[in-house]
Amino acid sequence: MDGNGRWAKKKFLPRLVGHNKGLESVRKIIEYCIKYNVKTLTIYAFSTENWKRPIKEVDGLLKLFSESISKESKKIHSNNIKLKFIGDTSLLTKALQIKIKEIEKETSRNKRLVLNVALNYGGRLDIVNSVNTFYNNKKRIKKITEKDINSGLYTKGQSDVDLLIRTGGQQRMSNFLLWQSAYAELFFSKKLWPDFDEKIFVNALYFFQNTERKFGSVSKST
Ligand code: IPE
Ligand code: MG
């Protein structure tokens, strides 16, 4: 979800106004996922590197997360959405951690859409955590397998990323779901996140639909 700050700057508004506007795009993409029958959506809300931003922006973002969880939780649950937070939530305030645990528990049986919110998330952190969990549990085993790493990731039990969408014009991963995106199709849009709309979403789906996924093998038509 890139481009909130630039969107605000273009309008001579504070960056936080851009983040607020970006939240509307989050609501929209959830709606499109349900409409087009996407089963899992992961949004990158805050990375392990985002703490480097000015304190005012970090505080504003965390306040926005906290408020929107409270405000949207009923709607999320009634829409049959399972909410899961991925990342190191232990650095968040106790109040926010409790809120997160509550809504995860409340929505844990929901089936229509799995919504992962990456909060204080880093792809490298995810892999390192997984390896550490493995060694803490099974100290005597010397070799670790891909399956072992998979089973310790924040996204354990979920499938790999099929389609990764990044708005805002940059073409990089920024430490997002590195392991899980090994064979993801990458879709980049120049549109800023607050301007995200159904047309971009459908374009991304078309792009995905028209890409043959070979997973390192050869084309079916060869
Ligand atoms: C959204 O956009 C990022 C977050 C969700 C924290 P940015 O804040 O990175 O916007 P730009 O890149 O400055 O435009
Ligand atoms: Mg950015």
PDB file of C-alpha atoms and ligand atoms in Angstrom:
ATOM      1  CA  MET A   1       0.000   0.000   0.000  1.00  0.00           C
ATOM      2  CA  ASP A   2       2.486   2.619  -1.122  1.00  0.00           C
ATOM      3  CA  GLY A   3       1.959   6.293  -1.901  1.00  0.00           C
ATOM      4  CA  ASN A   4      -0.072   7.750   0.975  1.00  0.00           C
ATOM      5  CA  GLY A   5       2.544  10.390   1.756  1.00  0.00           C
ATOM      6  CA  ARG A   6       2.967  11.501  -1.861  1.00  0.00           C
ATOM      7  CA  TRP A   7      -0.797  11.644  -2.316  1.00  0.00           C
ATOM      8  CA  ALA A   8      -1.047  14.032   0.645  1.00  0.00           C
ATOM      9  CA  LYS A   9       1.954  16.108  -0.442  1.00  0.00           C
ATOM     10  CA  LYS A  10       0.454  16.649  -3.888  1.00  0.00           C
ATOM     11  CA  LYS A  11      -2.544  18.169  -2.166  1.00  0.00           C
ATOM     12  CA  PHE A  12      -0.450  20.203   0.317  1.00  0.00           C
ATOM     13  CA  LEU A  13      -1.860  18.133   3.175  1.00  0.00           C
ATOM     14  CA  PRO A  14      -0.090  16.444   6.126  1.00  0.00           C
ATOM     15  CA  ARG A  15       1.098  12.864   5.486  1.00  0.00           C
ATOM     16  CA  LEU A  16      -1.334  11.519   8.068  1.00  0.00           C
ATOM     17  CA  VAL A  17      -4.253  12.740   5.948  1.00  0.00           C
ATOM     18  CA  GLY A  18      -2.843  10.484   3.228  1.00  0.00           C
ATOM     19  CA  HIS A  19      -2.779   7.528   5.612  1.00  0.00           C
ATOM     20  CA  ASN A  20      -6.389   8.207   6.591  1.00  0.00           C
ATOM     21  CA  LYS A  21      -7.347   8.274   2.933  1.00  0.00           C
ATOM     22  CA  GLY A  22      -5.369   5.053   2.440  1.00  0.00           C
ATOM     23  CA  LEU A  23      -7.638   3.376   4.952  1.00  0.00           C
ATOM     24  CA  GLU A  24     -10.546   3.918   2.560  1.00  0.00           C
ATOM     25  CA  SER A  25      -8.594   1.989  -0.058  1.00  0.00           C
ATOM     26  CA  VAL A  26      -8.167  -0.839   2.445  1.00  0.00           C
ATOM     27  CA  ARG A  27     -11.948  -0.979   2.818  1.00  0.00           C
ATOM     28  CA  LYS A  28     -12.252  -1.013  -0.972  1.00  0.00           C
ATOM     29  CA  ILE A  29      -9.763  -3.822  -1.571  1.00  0.00           C
ATOM     30  CA  ILE A  30     -11.491  -5.982   1.061  1.00  0.00           C
ATOM     31  CA  GLU A  31     -14.772  -5.422  -0.754  1.00  0.00           C
ATOM     32  CA  TYR A  32     -13.199  -6.369  -4.119  1.00  0.00           C
ATOM     33  CA  CYS A  33     -11.631  -9.519  -2.678  1.00  0.00           C
ATOM     34  CA  ILE A  34     -15.051 -10.649  -1.501  1.00  0.00           C
ATOM     35  CA  LYS A  35     -16.667  -9.673  -4.807  1.00  0.00           C
ATOM     36  CA  TYR A  36     -14.075 -11.538  -6.904  1.00  0.00           C
ATOM     37  CA  ASN A  37     -13.796 -14.488  -4.527  1.00  0.00           C
ATOM     38  CA  VAL A  38     -10.195 -13.981  -3.409  1.00  0.00           C
ATOM     39  CA  LYS A  39      -9.729 -16.103  -0.310  1.00  0.00           C
ATOM     40  CA  THR A  40      -6.696 -14.488   1.363  1.00  0.00           C
ATOM     41  CA  LEU A  41      -5.574 -10.881   1.436  1.00  0.00           C
ATOM     42  CA  THR A  42      -2.461  -9.620   3.214  1.00  0.00           C
ATOM     43  CA  ILE A  43      -2.003  -5.899   3.669  1.00  0.00           C
ATOM     44  CA  TYR A  44       1.346  -4.406   4.577  1.00  0.00           C
ATOM     45  CA  ALA A  45       0.394  -1.824   7.182  1.00  0.00           C
ATOM     46  CA  PHE A  46       3.681  -1.240   9.029  1.00  0.00           C
ATOM     47  CA  SER A  47       7.102  -2.727   8.441  1.00  0.00           C
ATOM     48  CA  THR A  48       9.902  -3.411  10.905  1.00  0.00           C
ATOM     49  CA  GLU A  49      11.686  -0.503   9.187  1.00  0.00           C
ATOM     50  CA  ASN A  50       8.807   1.989   9.480  1.00  0.00           C
ATOM     51  CA  TRP A  51       9.902   2.875  13.054  1.00  0.00           C
ATOM     52  CA  LYS A  52      12.553   5.028  11.360  1.00  0.00           C
ATOM     53  CA  ARG A  53       9.862   7.526  10.331  1.00  0.00           C
ATOM     54  CA  PRO A  54       9.333  10.738  12.337  1.00  0.00           C
ATOM     55  CA  ILE A  55       7.756   9.970  15.711  1.00  0.00           C
ATOM     56  CA  LYS A  56       4.694  12.039  14.855  1.00  0.00           C
ATOM     57  CA  GLU A  57       3.962   9.869  11.834  1.00  0.00           C
ATOM     58  CA  VAL A  58       4.629   6.595  13.700  1.00  0.00           C
ATOM     59  CA  ASP A  59       2.309   7.666  16.539  1.00  0.00           C
ATOM     60  CA  GLY A  60      -0.332   8.779  14.078  1.00  0.00           C
ATOM     61  CA  LEU A  61      -0.188   5.485  12.207  1.00  0.00           C
ATOM     62  CA  LEU A  62      -0.428   3.414  15.387  1.00  0.00           C
ATOM     63  CA  LYS A  63      -3.371   5.507  16.557  1.00  0.00           C
ATOM     64  CA  LEU A  64      -5.033   5.001  13.185  1.00  0.00           C
ATOM     65  CA  PHE A  65      -4.575   1.205  13.423  1.00  0.00           C
ATOM     66  CA  SER A  66      -5.932   1.104  16.932  1.00  0.00           C
ATOM     67  CA  GLU A  67      -8.967   3.254  16.121  1.00  0.00           C
ATOM     68  CA  SER A  68      -9.793   1.406  12.941  1.00  0.00           C
ATOM     69  CA  ILE A  69      -9.601  -2.007  14.622  1.00  0.00           C
ATOM     70  CA  SER A  70     -12.160  -0.783  17.186  1.00  0.00           C
ATOM     71  CA  LYS A  71     -14.343   0.892  14.589  1.00  0.00           C
ATOM     72  CA  GLU A  72     -14.313  -1.859  11.971  1.00  0.00           C
ATOM     73  CA  SER A  73     -14.303  -4.973  14.139  1.00  0.00           C
ATOM     74  CA  LYS A  74     -18.085  -5.508  14.083  1.00  0.00           C
ATOM     75  CA  LYS A  75     -18.218  -5.112  10.319  1.00  0.00           C
ATOM     76  CA  ILE A  76     -15.257  -7.449   9.840  1.00  0.00           C
ATOM     77  CA  HIS A  77     -16.915 -10.137  11.918  1.00  0.00           C
ATOM     78  CA  SER A  78     -20.361  -9.755  10.376  1.00  0.00           C
ATOM     79  CA  ASN A  79     -18.800 -10.019   6.905  1.00  0.00           C
ATOM     80  CA  ASN A  80     -17.381 -13.401   7.877  1.00  0.00           C
ATOM     81  CA  ILE A  81     -13.765 -12.193   7.670  1.00  0.00           C
ATOM     82  CA  LYS A  82     -11.041 -13.875   9.677  1.00  0.00           C
ATOM     83  CA  LEU A  83      -8.569 -11.279  10.881  1.00  0.00           C
ATOM     84  CA  LYS A  84      -4.994 -12.203  11.646  1.00  0.00           C
ATOM     85  CA  PHE A  85      -2.058  -9.994  12.545  1.00  0.00           C
ATOM     86  CA  ILE A  86       1.360 -11.021  11.308  1.00  0.00           C
ATOM     87  CA  GLY A  87       4.577  -9.500  12.649  1.00  0.00           C
ATOM     88  CA  ASP A  88       6.065  -8.764  16.041  1.00  0.00           C
ATOM     89  CA  THR A  89       3.120  -7.286  17.902  1.00  0.00           C
ATOM     90  CA  SER A  90       5.015  -7.386  21.229  1.00  0.00           C
ATOM     91  CA  LEU A  91       6.398  -3.898  20.522  1.00  0.00           C
ATOM     92  CA  LEU A  92       2.911  -2.379  20.380  1.00  0.00           C
ATOM     93  CA  THR A  93       1.118  -0.940  23.396  1.00  0.00           C
ATOM     94  CA  LYS A  94      -0.481  -3.445  25.770  1.00  0.00           C
ATOM     95  CA  ALA A  95      -3.920  -2.026  24.960  1.00  0.00           C
ATOM     96  CA  LEU A  96      -3.414  -2.574  21.240  1.00  0.00           C
ATOM     97  CA  GLN A  97      -2.069  -6.077  21.822  1.00  0.00           C
ATOM     98  CA  ILE A  98      -5.193  -6.967  23.809  1.00  0.00           C
ATOM     99  CA  LYS A  99      -7.436  -5.531  21.114  1.00  0.00           C
ATOM    100  CA  ILE A 100      -5.609  -7.583  18.487  1.00  0.00           C
ATOM    101  CA  LYS A 101      -5.911 -10.812  20.467  1.00  0.00           C
ATOM    102  CA  GLU A 102      -9.625 -10.190  21.052  1.00  0.00           C
ATOM    103  CA  ILE A 103     -10.531  -9.612  17.435  1.00  0.00           C
ATOM    104  CA  GLU A 104      -8.375 -12.514  16.248  1.00  0.00           C
ATOM    105  CA  LYS A 105     -10.204 -14.782  18.649  1.00  0.00           C
ATOM    106  CA  GLU A 106     -13.615 -13.414  17.799  1.00  0.00           C
ATOM    107  CA  THR A 107     -13.145 -13.872  14.048  1.00  0.00           C
ATOM    108  CA  SER A 108     -11.120 -17.082  14.144  1.00  0.00           C
ATOM    109  CA  ARG A 109     -13.903 -19.261  12.737  1.00  0.00           C
ATOM    110  CA  ASN A 110     -14.833 -16.958   9.890  1.00  0.00           C
ATOM    111  CA  LYS A 111     -14.484 -18.375   6.421  1.00  0.00           C
ATOM    112  CA  ARG A 112     -15.189 -15.897   3.647  1.00  0.00           C
ATOM    113  CA  LEU A 113     -11.842 -14.109   3.605  1.00  0.00           C
ATOM    114  CA  VAL A 114      -8.638 -14.411   5.591  1.00  0.00           C
ATOM    115  CA  LEU A 115      -7.343 -10.903   6.150  1.00  0.00           C
ATOM    116  CA  ASN A 116      -3.732 -10.773   7.318  1.00  0.00           C
ATOM    117  CA  VAL A 117      -2.590  -7.415   8.576  1.00  0.00           C
ATOM    118  CA  ALA A 118       1.195  -7.150   8.551  1.00  0.00           C
ATOM    119  CA  LEU A 119       2.007  -4.974  11.540  1.00  0.00           C
ATOM    120  CA  ASN A 120       5.641  -4.514  12.566  1.00  0.00           C
ATOM    121  CA  TYR A 121       6.284  -7.167   9.958  1.00  0.00           C
ATOM    122  CA  GLY A 122       9.504  -7.968   8.112  1.00  0.00           C
ATOM    123  CA  GLY A 123      10.121 -10.888   5.779  1.00  0.00           C
ATOM    124  CA  ARG A 124      13.585 -11.460   7.237  1.00  0.00           C
ATOM    125  CA  LEU A 125      12.266 -11.257  10.790  1.00  0.00           C
ATOM    126  CA  ASP A 126       9.625 -13.844   9.835  1.00  0.00           C
ATOM    127  CA  ILE A 127      12.246 -16.322   8.595  1.00  0.00           C
ATOM    128  CA  VAL A 128      14.643 -15.753  11.504  1.00  0.00           C
ATOM    129  CA  ASN A 129      11.792 -16.177  14.020  1.00  0.00           C
ATOM    130  CA  SER A 130      10.755 -19.387  12.391  1.00  0.00           C
ATOM    131  CA  VAL A 131      14.279 -20.834  12.531  1.00  0.00           C
ATOM    132  CA  ASN A 132      14.646 -19.812  16.180  1.00  0.00           C
ATOM    133  CA  THR A 133      11.311 -21.398  17.088  1.00  0.00           C
ATOM    134  CA  PHE A 134      12.467 -24.585  15.408  1.00  0.00           C
ATOM    135  CA  TYR A 135      15.737 -24.752  17.292  1.00  0.00           C
ATOM    136  CA  ASN A 136      14.106 -23.872  20.588  1.00  0.00           C
ATOM    137  CA  ASN A 137      11.695 -26.760  20.164  1.00  0.00           C
ATOM    138  CA  LYS A 138      13.927 -29.422  18.627  1.00  0.00           C
ATOM    139  CA  LYS A 139      17.462 -28.668  19.717  1.00  0.00           C
ATOM    140  CA  ARG A 140      18.855 -32.034  18.750  1.00  0.00           C
ATOM    141  CA  ILE A 141      17.879 -32.040  15.084  1.00  0.00           C
ATOM    142  CA  LYS A 142      20.745 -30.705  12.959  1.00  0.00           C
ATOM    143  CA  LYS A 143      19.057 -30.130   9.617  1.00  0.00           C
ATOM    144  CA  ILE A 144      16.178 -27.845   8.956  1.00  0.00           C
ATOM    145  CA  THR A 145      13.854 -28.294   5.960  1.00  0.00           C
ATOM    146  CA  GLU A 146      11.662 -25.916   3.954  1.00  0.00           C
ATOM    147  CA  LYS A 147       8.655 -27.523   5.586  1.00  0.00           C
ATOM    148  CA  ASP A 148      10.103 -26.742   9.039  1.00  0.00           C
ATOM    149  CA  ILE A 149      10.578 -23.094   8.106  1.00  0.00           C
ATOM    150  CA  ASN A 150       7.074 -22.890   6.625  1.00  0.00           C
ATOM    151  CA  SER A 151       5.541 -24.247   9.780  1.00  0.00           C
ATOM    152  CA  GLY A 152       7.098 -21.522  11.942  1.00  0.00           C
ATOM    153  CA  LEU A 153       6.204 -18.515   9.797  1.00  0.00           C
ATOM    154  CA  TYR A 154       3.554 -16.015  10.862  1.00  0.00           C
ATOM    155  CA  THR A 155       1.505 -17.287   7.907  1.00  0.00           C
ATOM    156  CA  LYS A 156       1.789 -20.959   8.872  1.00  0.00           C
ATOM    157  CA  GLY A 157      -0.975 -23.085   7.416  1.00  0.00           C
ATOM    158  CA  GLN A 158      -1.665 -20.595   4.645  1.00  0.00           C
ATOM    159  CA  SER A 159      -0.682 -21.021   1.019  1.00  0.00           C
ATOM    160  CA  ASP A 160       2.121 -19.117  -0.698  1.00  0.00           C
ATOM    161  CA  VAL A 161       1.475 -15.715  -2.247  1.00  0.00           C
ATOM    162  CA  ASP A 162      -0.039 -15.961  -5.741  1.00  0.00           C
ATOM    163  CA  LEU A 163      -0.257 -12.308  -6.636  1.00  0.00           C
ATOM    164  CA  LEU A 164       1.566  -9.379  -5.084  1.00  0.00           C
ATOM    165  CA  ILE A 165       0.298  -5.891  -5.841  1.00  0.00           C
ATOM    166  CA  ARG A 166       2.361  -2.796  -5.095  1.00  0.00           C
ATOM    167  CA  THR A 167       1.051   0.688  -5.802  1.00  0.00           C
ATOM    168  CA  GLY A 168       3.001   3.951  -5.838  1.00  0.00           C
ATOM    169  CA  GLY A 169       5.364   3.200  -8.714  1.00  0.00           C
ATOM    170  CA  GLN A 170       8.289   1.564  -6.853  1.00  0.00           C
ATOM    171  CA  GLN A 171       9.219  -1.919  -7.975  1.00  0.00           C
ATOM    172  CA  ARG A 172      10.652  -3.594  -4.907  1.00  0.00           C
ATOM    173  CA  MET A 173       9.650  -6.044  -2.173  1.00  0.00           C
ATOM    174  CA  SER A 174      10.532  -3.876   0.849  1.00  0.00           C
ATOM    175  CA  ASN A 175      10.915  -6.933   3.086  1.00  0.00           C
ATOM    176  CA  PHE A 176       7.349  -8.149   2.508  1.00  0.00           C
ATOM    177  CA  LEU A 177       6.552 -11.899   2.692  1.00  0.00           C
ATOM    178  CA  LEU A 178       9.939 -12.781   1.169  1.00  0.00           C
ATOM    179  CA  TRP A 179       9.741 -16.524   1.735  1.00  0.00           C
ATOM    180  CA  GLN A 180       6.065 -16.790   0.849  1.00  0.00           C
ATOM    181  CA  SER A 181       6.456 -14.801  -2.398  1.00  0.00           C
ATOM    182  CA  ALA A 182       9.117 -17.068  -3.951  1.00  0.00           C
ATOM    183  CA  TYR A 183       6.820 -17.697  -6.949  1.00  0.00           C
ATOM    184  CA  ALA A 184       4.419 -14.793  -6.635  1.00  0.00           C
ATOM    185  CA  GLU A 185       3.412 -12.903  -9.748  1.00  0.00           C
ATOM    186  CA  LEU A 186       4.358  -9.267  -9.249  1.00  0.00           C
ATOM    187  CA  PHE A 187       2.006  -6.488 -10.285  1.00  0.00           C
ATOM    188  CA  PHE A 188       3.122  -2.879 -10.016  1.00  0.00           C
ATOM    189  CA  SER A 189       0.883   0.135 -10.442  1.00  0.00           C
ATOM    190  CA  LYS A 190       1.941   3.776 -10.609  1.00  0.00           C
ATOM    191  CA  LYS A 191      -1.279   4.863  -8.908  1.00  0.00           C
ATOM    192  CA  LEU A 192      -0.858   6.062  -5.336  1.00  0.00           C
ATOM    193  CA  TRP A 193      -2.533   3.865  -2.718  1.00  0.00           C
ATOM    194  CA  PRO A 194      -5.317   6.359  -1.822  1.00  0.00           C
ATOM    195  CA  ASP A 195      -6.321   6.313  -5.518  1.00  0.00           C
ATOM    196  CA  PHE A 196      -6.563   2.518  -5.626  1.00  0.00           C
ATOM    197  CA  ASP A 197      -9.787   1.426  -7.297  1.00  0.00           C
ATOM    198  CA  GLU A 198     -11.627  -1.529  -8.793  1.00  0.00           C
ATOM    199  CA  LYS A 199     -10.095  -0.967 -12.218  1.00  0.00           C
ATOM    200  CA  ILE A 200      -6.540  -1.487 -10.887  1.00  0.00           C
ATOM    201  CA  PHE A 201      -7.684  -4.534  -8.938  1.00  0.00           C
ATOM    202  CA  VAL A 202      -9.328  -6.099 -11.980  1.00  0.00           C
ATOM    203  CA  ASN A 203      -6.260  -5.283 -14.120  1.00  0.00           C
ATOM    204  CA  ALA A 204      -4.133  -7.113 -11.569  1.00  0.00           C
ATOM    205  CA  LEU A 205      -6.482 -10.105 -11.714  1.00  0.00           C
ATOM    206  CA  TYR A 206      -6.346 -10.129 -15.533  1.00  0.00           C
ATOM    207  CA  PHE A 207      -2.567  -9.943 -15.401  1.00  0.00           C
ATOM    208  CA  PHE A 208      -2.525 -12.900 -13.017  1.00  0.00           C
ATOM    209  CA  GLN A 209      -5.038 -14.862 -15.060  1.00  0.00           C
ATOM    210  CA  ASN A 210      -3.039 -14.382 -18.260  1.00  0.00           C
ATOM    211  CA  THR A 211       0.313 -15.370 -16.766  1.00  0.00           C
ATOM    212  CA  GLU A 212       1.275 -18.968 -17.054  1.00  0.00           C
ATOM    213  CA  ARG A 213       2.763 -20.112 -13.767  1.00  0.00           C
ATOM    214  CA  LYS A 214       5.620 -22.503 -14.388  1.00  0.00           C
ATOM    215  CA  PHE A 215       7.182 -22.721 -10.896  1.00  0.00           C
ATOM    216  CA  GLY A 216      10.602 -23.325 -12.452  1.00  0.00           C
ATOM    217  CA  SER A 217       9.297 -25.895 -14.918  1.00  0.00           C
ATOM    218  CA  VAL A 218       8.595 -25.377 -18.642  1.00  0.00           C
ATOM    219  CA  SER A 219       5.513 -24.074 -20.408  1.00  0.00           C
ATOM    220  CA  LYS A 220       2.637 -26.570 -20.753  1.00  0.00           C
ATOM    221  CA  SER A 221       2.531 -25.729 -24.445  1.00  0.00           C
ATOM    222  CA  THR A 222       6.160 -26.785 -25.091  1.00  0.00           C
TER     223      THR A 222
HETATM  224  C1  IPE B   1       1.972   4.017   2.832  1.00  0.00           C
HETATM  225  O1  IPE B   1       2.549   4.967   2.055  1.00  0.00           O
HETATM  226  C2  IPE B   1       2.897   3.243   3.734  1.00  0.00           C
HETATM  227  C3  IPE B   1       2.296   2.672   4.949  1.00  0.00           C
HETATM  228  C4  IPE B   1       1.210   1.943   4.944  1.00  0.00           C
HETATM  229  C5  IPE B   1       2.984   2.901   6.235  1.00  0.00           C
HETATM  230  P1  IPE B   1       3.866   5.825   2.342  1.00  0.00           P
HETATM  231  O2  IPE B   1       3.756   6.490   3.652  1.00  0.00           O
HETATM  232  O3  IPE B   1       5.062   4.965   2.120  1.00  0.00           O
HETATM  233  O4  IPE B   1       3.776   6.905   1.190  1.00  0.00           O
HETATM  234  P2  IPE B   1       4.922   7.578   0.352  1.00  0.00           P
HETATM  235  O5  IPE B   1       5.789   6.485  -0.204  1.00  0.00           O
HETATM  236  O6  IPE B   1       5.667   8.487   1.278  1.00  0.00           O
HETATM  237  O7  IPE B   1       4.192   8.317  -0.721  1.00  0.00           O
HETATM  238 MG    MG B   2       6.422   4.671   0.626  1.00  0.00          MG
END
